[in-house]
Structures are given as C-alpha cells and as structure tokens.
PDB file of C-alpha atoms in Angstrom:
ATOM      1  CA  MET A   1     -30.686  60.778  22.209  1.00  0.00           C
ATOM      2  CA  ASN A   2     -30.285  59.070  18.873  1.00  0.00           C
ATOM      3  CA  ASP A   3     -27.186  57.014  19.611  1.00  0.00           C
ATOM      4  CA  THR A   4     -26.504  53.896  17.592  1.00  0.00           C
ATOM      5  CA  LEU A   5     -25.912  51.092  20.100  1.00  0.00           C
ATOM      6  CA  VAL A   6     -24.068  48.024  18.818  1.00  0.00           C
ATOM      7  CA  THR A   7     -22.962  44.711  20.272  1.00  0.00           C
ATOM      8  CA  LEU A   8     -19.827  43.191  18.747  1.00  0.00           C
ATOM      9  CA  VAL A   9     -18.270  39.774  19.256  1.00  0.00           C
ATOM     10  CA  GLY A  10     -14.564  39.444  18.487  1.00  0.00           C
ATOM     11  CA  ASN A  11     -11.054  39.505  19.957  1.00  0.00           C
ATOM     12  CA  ALA A  12      -8.848  42.093  21.626  1.00  0.00           C
ATOM     13  CA  ALA A  13      -6.335  43.001  18.909  1.00  0.00           C
ATOM     14  CA  THR A  14      -4.097  45.099  21.178  1.00  0.00           C
ATOM     15  CA  GLY A  15      -3.461  45.385  24.866  1.00  0.00           C
ATOM     16  CA  VAL A  16      -5.568  47.800  26.884  1.00  0.00           C
ATOM     17  CA  GLU A  17      -3.898  51.194  27.253  1.00  0.00           C
ATOM     18  CA  PHE A  18      -4.964  52.922  30.465  1.00  0.00           C
ATOM     19  CA  ARG A  19      -4.300  56.323  31.971  1.00  0.00           C
ATOM     20  CA  GLU A  20      -5.709  58.442  34.757  1.00  0.00           C
ATOM     21  CA  THR A  21      -7.398  61.724  33.878  1.00  0.00           C
ATOM     22  CA  ALA A  22      -8.873  64.481  36.024  1.00  0.00           C
ATOM     23  CA  SER A  23     -12.346  62.946  35.624  1.00  0.00           C
ATOM     24  CA  GLY A  24     -11.255  59.328  36.235  1.00  0.00           C
ATOM     25  CA  GLY A  25      -9.616  56.558  34.257  1.00  0.00           C
ATOM     26  CA  MET A  26      -9.600  56.304  30.462  1.00  0.00           C
ATOM     27  CA  ALA A  27      -8.789  53.177  28.457  1.00  0.00           C
ATOM     28  CA  ARG A  28      -8.692  52.135  24.841  1.00  0.00           C
ATOM     29  CA  PHE A  29      -7.863  49.062  22.809  1.00  0.00           C
ATOM     30  CA  ARG A  30      -8.294  47.823  19.245  1.00  0.00           C
ATOM     31  CA  PHE A  31     -10.954  45.199  18.671  1.00  0.00           C
ATOM     32  CA  ALA A  32     -11.045  42.761  15.736  1.00  0.00           C
ATOM     33  CA  VAL A  33     -14.312  41.303  14.449  1.00  0.00           C
ATOM     34  CA  THR A  34     -14.151  38.532  11.846  1.00  0.00           C
ATOM     35  CA  PRO A  35     -17.405  37.046  10.546  1.00  0.00           C
ATOM     36  CA  ARG A  36     -17.527  33.284   9.854  1.00  0.00           C
ATOM     37  CA  ARG A  37     -19.591  31.994   6.967  1.00  0.00           C
ATOM     38  CA  TRP A  38     -20.487  28.525   5.727  1.00  0.00           C
ATOM     39  CA  ASP A  39     -19.063  27.928   2.241  1.00  0.00           C
ATOM     40  CA  ARG A  40     -21.509  25.529   0.573  1.00  0.00           C
ATOM     41  CA  GLY A  41     -19.146  24.770  -2.281  1.00  0.00           C
ATOM     42  CA  LYS A  42     -16.223  23.737  -0.069  1.00  0.00           C
ATOM     43  CA  GLN A  43     -18.466  22.414   2.735  1.00  0.00           C
ATOM     44  CA  LEU A  44     -16.512  24.230   5.454  1.00  0.00           C
ATOM     45  CA  TRP A  45     -16.487  27.434   7.492  1.00  0.00           C
ATOM     46  CA  THR A  46     -14.456  30.358   6.122  1.00  0.00           C
ATOM     47  CA  ASP A  47     -13.421  33.678   7.619  1.00  0.00           C
ATOM     48  CA  GLY A  48     -14.786  36.885   6.157  1.00  0.00           C
ATOM     49  CA  HIS A  49     -13.088  40.305   6.078  1.00  0.00           C
ATOM     50  CA  THR A  50     -11.838  41.430   9.515  1.00  0.00           C
ATOM     51  CA  SER A  51     -13.087  44.811  10.732  1.00  0.00           C
ATOM     52  CA  PHE A  52     -11.157  46.760  13.361  1.00  0.00           C
ATOM     53  CA  PHE A  53     -12.655  49.151  15.910  1.00  0.00           C
ATOM     54  CA  THR A  54     -11.134  51.336  18.607  1.00  0.00           C
ATOM     55  CA  VAL A  55     -12.954  50.728  21.884  1.00  0.00           C
ATOM     56  CA  TRP A  56     -12.957  53.590  24.409  1.00  0.00           C
ATOM     57  CA  ALA A  57     -13.964  53.265  28.070  1.00  0.00           C
ATOM     58  CA  TRP A  58     -13.997  55.597  31.043  1.00  0.00           C
ATOM     59  CA  ARG A  59     -13.943  55.517  34.848  1.00  0.00           C
ATOM     60  CA  ALA A  60     -14.542  52.122  36.538  1.00  0.00           C
ATOM     61  CA  LEU A  61     -14.979  50.259  33.229  1.00  0.00           C
ATOM     62  CA  ALA A  62     -11.616  51.593  32.036  1.00  0.00           C
ATOM     63  CA  LEU A  63      -9.820  50.494  35.204  1.00  0.00           C
ATOM     64  CA  ASN A  64     -11.450  47.058  35.184  1.00  0.00           C
ATOM     65  CA  LEU A  65     -10.572  46.549  31.506  1.00  0.00           C
ATOM     66  CA  SER A  66      -6.911  47.284  32.213  1.00  0.00           C
ATOM     67  CA  GLY A  67      -6.798  44.530  34.838  1.00  0.00           C
ATOM     68  CA  SER A  68      -8.922  41.981  32.974  1.00  0.00           C
ATOM     69  CA  VAL A  69      -8.250  41.957  29.222  1.00  0.00           C
ATOM     70  CA  SER A  70      -5.186  40.736  27.318  1.00  0.00           C
ATOM     71  CA  VAL A  71      -4.372  40.555  23.615  1.00  0.00           C
ATOM     72  CA  GLY A  72      -6.249  37.817  21.756  1.00  0.00           C
ATOM     73  CA  GLU A  73      -8.957  37.228  24.351  1.00  0.00           C
ATOM     74  CA  PRO A  74     -12.491  36.728  23.019  1.00  0.00           C
ATOM     75  CA  LEU A  75     -14.809  39.562  24.092  1.00  0.00           C
ATOM     76  CA  VAL A  76     -18.325  40.901  23.726  1.00  0.00           C
ATOM     77  CA  VAL A  77     -18.422  44.718  23.507  1.00  0.00           C
ATOM     78  CA  HIS A  78     -21.621  46.764  23.812  1.00  0.00           C
ATOM     79  CA  GLY A  79     -21.575  50.508  23.248  1.00  0.00           C
ATOM     80  CA  ARG A  80     -22.207  53.574  21.109  1.00  0.00           C
ATOM     81  CA  LEU A  81     -20.998  53.501  17.504  1.00  0.00           C
ATOM     82  CA  LYS A  82     -19.088  56.638  16.453  1.00  0.00           C
ATOM     83  CA  VAL A  83     -17.894  57.078  12.866  1.00  0.00           C
ATOM     84  CA  ARG A  84     -15.591  60.010  12.072  1.00  0.00           C
ATOM     85  CA  GLU A  85     -13.947  61.225   8.906  1.00  0.00           C
ATOM     86  CA  GLU A  86     -10.792  63.309   8.899  1.00  0.00           C
ATOM     87  CA  GLU A  87      -8.473  64.633   6.273  1.00  0.00           C
ATOM     88  CA  ARG A  88      -4.790  63.866   6.810  1.00  0.00           C
ATOM     89  CA  GLU A  89      -2.025  64.635   4.380  1.00  0.00           C
ATOM     90  CA  GLY A  90      -4.582  65.322   1.663  1.00  0.00           C
ATOM     91  CA  ARG A  91      -6.344  61.954   2.128  1.00  0.00           C
ATOM     92  CA  ARG A  92      -9.692  61.301   3.731  1.00  0.00           C
ATOM     93  CA  LYS A  93      -9.653  58.668   6.484  1.00  0.00           C
ATOM     94  CA  THR A  94     -12.563  57.026   8.274  1.00  0.00           C
ATOM     95  CA  PHE A  95     -12.309  56.029  11.927  1.00  0.00           C
ATOM     96  CA  VAL A  96     -14.798  53.747  13.657  1.00  0.00           C
ATOM     97  CA  ASP A  97     -14.922  53.966  17.453  1.00  0.00           C
ATOM     98  CA  ILE A  98     -17.050  52.263  20.083  1.00  0.00           C
ATOM     99  CA  GLU A  99     -17.726  54.131  23.335  1.00  0.00           C
ATOM    100  CA  ALA A 100     -18.121  51.075  25.543  1.00  0.00           C
ATOM    101  CA  VAL A 101     -21.038  50.728  27.935  1.00  0.00           C
ATOM    102  CA  ALA A 102     -20.207  47.108  28.852  1.00  0.00           C
ATOM    103  CA  VAL A 103     -17.422  44.651  27.981  1.00  0.00           C
ATOM    104  CA  GLY A 104     -17.167  40.992  28.945  1.00  0.00           C
ATOM    105  CA  HIS A 105     -15.397  37.801  28.005  1.00  0.00           C
ATOM    106  CA  ASP A 106     -17.161  35.619  25.422  1.00  0.00           C
ATOM    107  CA  LEU A 107     -18.122  32.573  27.478  1.00  0.00           C
ATOM    108  CA  THR A 108     -18.963  30.508  24.375  1.00  0.00           C
ATOM    109  CA  ARG A 109     -15.185  30.234  23.892  1.00  0.00           C
ATOM    110  CA  GLY A 110     -13.934  29.766  27.446  1.00  0.00           C
ATOM    111  CA  THR A 111     -14.525  30.349  31.139  1.00  0.00           C
ATOM    112  CA  ALA A 112     -13.942  33.363  33.367  1.00  0.00           C
ATOM    113  CA  ALA A 113     -13.864  34.000  37.109  1.00  0.00           C
ATOM    114  CA  PHE A 114     -15.546  37.244  38.183  1.00  0.00           C
ATOM    115  CA  ARG A 115     -14.173  39.237  41.094  1.00  0.00           C
ATOM    116  CA  ARG A 116     -16.049  42.267  42.397  1.00  0.00           C
ATOM    117  CA  VAL A 117     -13.787  45.281  42.893  1.00  0.00           C
ATOM    118  CA  ALA A 118     -14.054  46.911  46.309  1.00  0.00           C
ATOM    119  CA  LYS A 119     -14.494  50.689  46.282  1.00  0.00           C
ATOM    120  CA  GLY A 120     -11.270  52.528  46.926  1.00  0.00           C
ATOM    121  CA  GLU A 121      -9.044  49.662  45.730  1.00  0.00           C
ATOM    122  CA  SER A 122      -5.672  50.952  44.556  1.00  0.00           C
ATOM    123  CA  ALA A 123      -5.093  51.600  40.859  1.00  0.00           C
ATOM    124  CA  LEU A 124      -3.660  48.779  38.765  1.00  0.00           C
ATOM    125  CA  THR A 125      -1.530  51.001  36.522  1.00  0.00           C
ATOM    126  CA  ILE A 126       1.643  53.020  36.717  1.00  0.00           C
ATOM    127  CA  SER A 127       3.209  55.501  34.347  1.00  0.00           C
ATOM    128  CA  VAL A 128       6.123  54.249  32.269  1.00  0.00           C
ATOM    129  CA  GLY A 129       8.507  56.793  30.763  1.00  0.00           C
ATOM    130  CA  SER A 130       8.518  60.459  31.646  1.00  0.00           C
ATOM    131  CA  PRO A 131       7.477  61.446  35.189  1.00  0.00           C
ATOM    132  CA  ASP A 132       4.377  63.303  34.032  1.00  0.00           C
ATOM    133  CA  GLY A 133       3.222  60.483  31.741  1.00  0.00           C
ATOM    134  CA  ALA A 134       3.385  62.756  28.690  1.00  0.00           C
ATOM    135  CA  GLY A 135       4.037  61.216  25.304  1.00  0.00           C
ATOM    136  CA  GLY A 136       7.663  60.781  24.424  1.00  0.00           C
ATOM    137  CA  PRO A 137       9.374  61.030  21.076  1.00  0.00           C
ATOM    138  CA  GLY A 138       6.978  58.442  19.617  1.00  0.00           C
ATOM    139  CA  GLY A 139       5.073  61.272  17.953  1.00  0.00           C
ATOM    140  CA  GLY A 140       1.992  63.035  19.219  1.00  0.00           C
ATOM    141  CA  ASP A 141      -0.372  62.257  22.043  1.00  0.00           C
ATOM    142  CA  PRO A 142      -1.528  58.651  21.543  1.00  0.00           C
ATOM    143  CA  TRP A 143      -4.756  59.518  23.360  1.00  0.00           C
ATOM    144  CA  ASP A 144      -5.741  62.254  20.962  1.00  0.00           C
ATOM    145  CA  ARG A 145      -8.269  60.571  18.693  1.00  0.00           C
ATOM    146  CA  GLY A 146      -7.079  62.539  15.714  1.00  0.00           C
ATOM    147  CA  SER A 147      -3.311  62.620  16.280  1.00  0.00           C
ATOM    148  CA  ASP A 148      -0.679  60.838  14.277  1.00  0.00           C
ATOM    149  CA  GLY A 149       0.244  59.063  17.516  1.00  0.00           C
ATOM    150  CA  GLY A 150      -2.289  56.388  16.711  1.00  0.00           C
ATOM    151  CA  GLY A 151      -5.358  57.426  18.664  1.00  0.00           C
ATOM    152  CA  GLY A 152      -8.539  56.939  16.730  1.00  0.00           C
ATOM    153  CA  GLY A 153      -7.938  54.657  13.861  1.00  0.00           C
ATOM    154  CA  ASP A 154      -4.561  53.110  13.434  1.00  0.00           C
ATOM    155  CA  GLY A 155      -4.100  51.541  16.860  1.00  0.00           C
ATOM    156  CA  GLY A 156      -0.490  52.677  17.147  1.00  0.00           C
ATOM    157  CA  GLY A 157       1.106  53.306  20.470  1.00  0.00           C
ATOM    158  CA  GLY A 158       2.577  56.383  22.028  1.00  0.00           C
ATOM    159  CA  GLY A 159       6.137  57.124  22.820  1.00  0.00           C
ATOM    160  CA  GLU A 160       8.206  56.323  25.848  1.00  0.00           C
ATOM    161  CA  GLY A 161       5.697  57.996  28.157  1.00  0.00           C
ATOM    162  CA  GLU A 162       2.715  55.830  27.392  1.00  0.00           C
ATOM    163  CA  GLU A 163       0.775  54.273  30.236  1.00  0.00           C
ATOM    164  CA  ARG A 164       1.008  50.529  30.634  1.00  0.00           C
ATOM    165  CA  SER A 165      -1.088  48.218  32.670  1.00  0.00           C
ATOM    166  CA  VAL A 166       0.564  46.523  35.607  1.00  0.00           C
ATOM    167  CA  ARG A 167      -1.204  43.346  36.545  1.00  0.00           C
ATOM    168  CA  ARG A 168      -0.998  41.500  39.789  1.00  0.00           C
ATOM    169  CA  GLY A 169       0.499  38.021  39.654  1.00  0.00           C
ATOM    170  CA  ASN A 170      -0.130  36.347  36.340  1.00  0.00           C
ATOM    171  CA  GLY A 171      -2.391  39.079  34.936  1.00  0.00           C
ATOM    172  CA  ARG A 172      -5.591  37.343  35.980  1.00  0.00           C
ATOM    173  CA  SER A 173      -7.911  38.496  38.686  1.00  0.00           C
ATOM    174  CA  THR A 174      -7.802  36.440  41.826  1.00  0.00           C
ATOM    175  CA  GLY A 175     -10.918  35.228  43.493  1.00  0.00           C
ATOM    176  CA  SER A 176     -12.506  32.078  44.735  1.00  0.00           C
ATOM    177  CA  ARG A 177     -14.604  29.273  43.365  1.00  0.00           C
ATOM    178  CA  LYS A 178     -17.094  27.253  45.373  1.00  0.00           C
ATOM    179  CA  THR A 179     -16.278  23.550  45.523  1.00  0.00           C
ATOM    180  CA  ASP A 180     -17.984  21.022  47.820  1.00  0.00           C
ATOM    181  CA  GLY A 181     -19.381  23.702  50.115  1.00  0.00           C
ATOM    182  CA  GLU A 182     -16.122  25.566  50.676  1.00  0.00           C
ATOM    183  CA  LEU A 183     -14.228  28.253  48.837  1.00  0.00           C
ATOM    184  CA  ALA A 184     -11.101  27.298  46.930  1.00  0.00           C
ATOM    185  CA  PRO A 185      -8.634  29.771  45.379  1.00  0.00           C
ATOM    186  CA  VAL A 186      -8.928  30.352  41.651  1.00  0.00           C
ATOM    187  CA  PRO A 187      -5.614  29.683  39.858  1.00  0.00           C
TER     188      PRO A 187
END
C-alpha cells in the first residue's frame, strides 16, 4: 500500500458528528491547523494561513471521538491523507480528508484523563430528528462526502435528522486519578 500517512497538530473546528452504520460507528469533524512562525522583524510569533481538513473515523475510534472531543480542543490526528477533486456547478473543488488511525488530545496544551472503554458499553449517541435518522430538509445526506449537505469539504451540517452526540454529565469522561495511594474521582 502506498498510503500517505500524516500527523497533524491543531484544533477541532466543529463538533464530532457520529452515526451508527451496518459495519459500526462512523464519525467526522473539521480540523483546523494553523502554523506559527517567528517574525524576526516584529520580534514576535505570528499565525500563518489556517488549513482545514475533514477527519473521518470508524468503529471504536468513531464512538470514542464522539464522547471525548469538543469544539476548540487541541488535538493530534494521525491518519491517511486523501485529496479529492470534484466538479460542482461548473467549478472544480478540492477536498482534503484524513482517514484517522489515531486521535488524541495535545498534552503540550493541557491535561487529559484517560478512561478505558469496556467492551459492550452502551452507545453514547442518539438520533435527533426523524425516526430513521435520515437527513431532513437541510439538503442532501451530510455523510455523503460529495453531497451539497456538507460532507467532504465544507463542514456544513445536515438537516433535522442529523446525529448528535449525547455526552454523560458534563461531556467529559469520568474516571479516577491516583492520589496518596487511593483512587479519587476525576472532576
């Protein structure tokens, strides 16, 4: 296989959209990467041009992303780079996707508490909108990478029937932290 594997450091630009499929869970979110450069003339750090990617994940990674990642959180994403070109309304558009192999919080910018998921744990998502979870009047299937519903490149959302993540408590995983030889709950 001649896949191009990349590792990106940036921030979640949108919430994680999750839905169940016949082969397991599927999730996607937009990811923003902004390089920082030292400006010698001004003697300070400046932001470069922000690049946006659509990150796709499947099965256990998709489910864990939906319960772990919120908008704006710093992340490290490792996966296969996929670049597609499509013609829409007479214009050529380029879409850059990452098929995630691994995703984690960037610990240079904060702390995280890991909690192992037990096999068979109930799903963290429910369908919002129509009973079958189909896209509503928002236009097209938001999960179709090439649809006008926002799939591959523009990060738009679906209609009333889009899947939304339901988090337990405050949206953070619960677990425990070892302090003075005993386990204390993680806030």
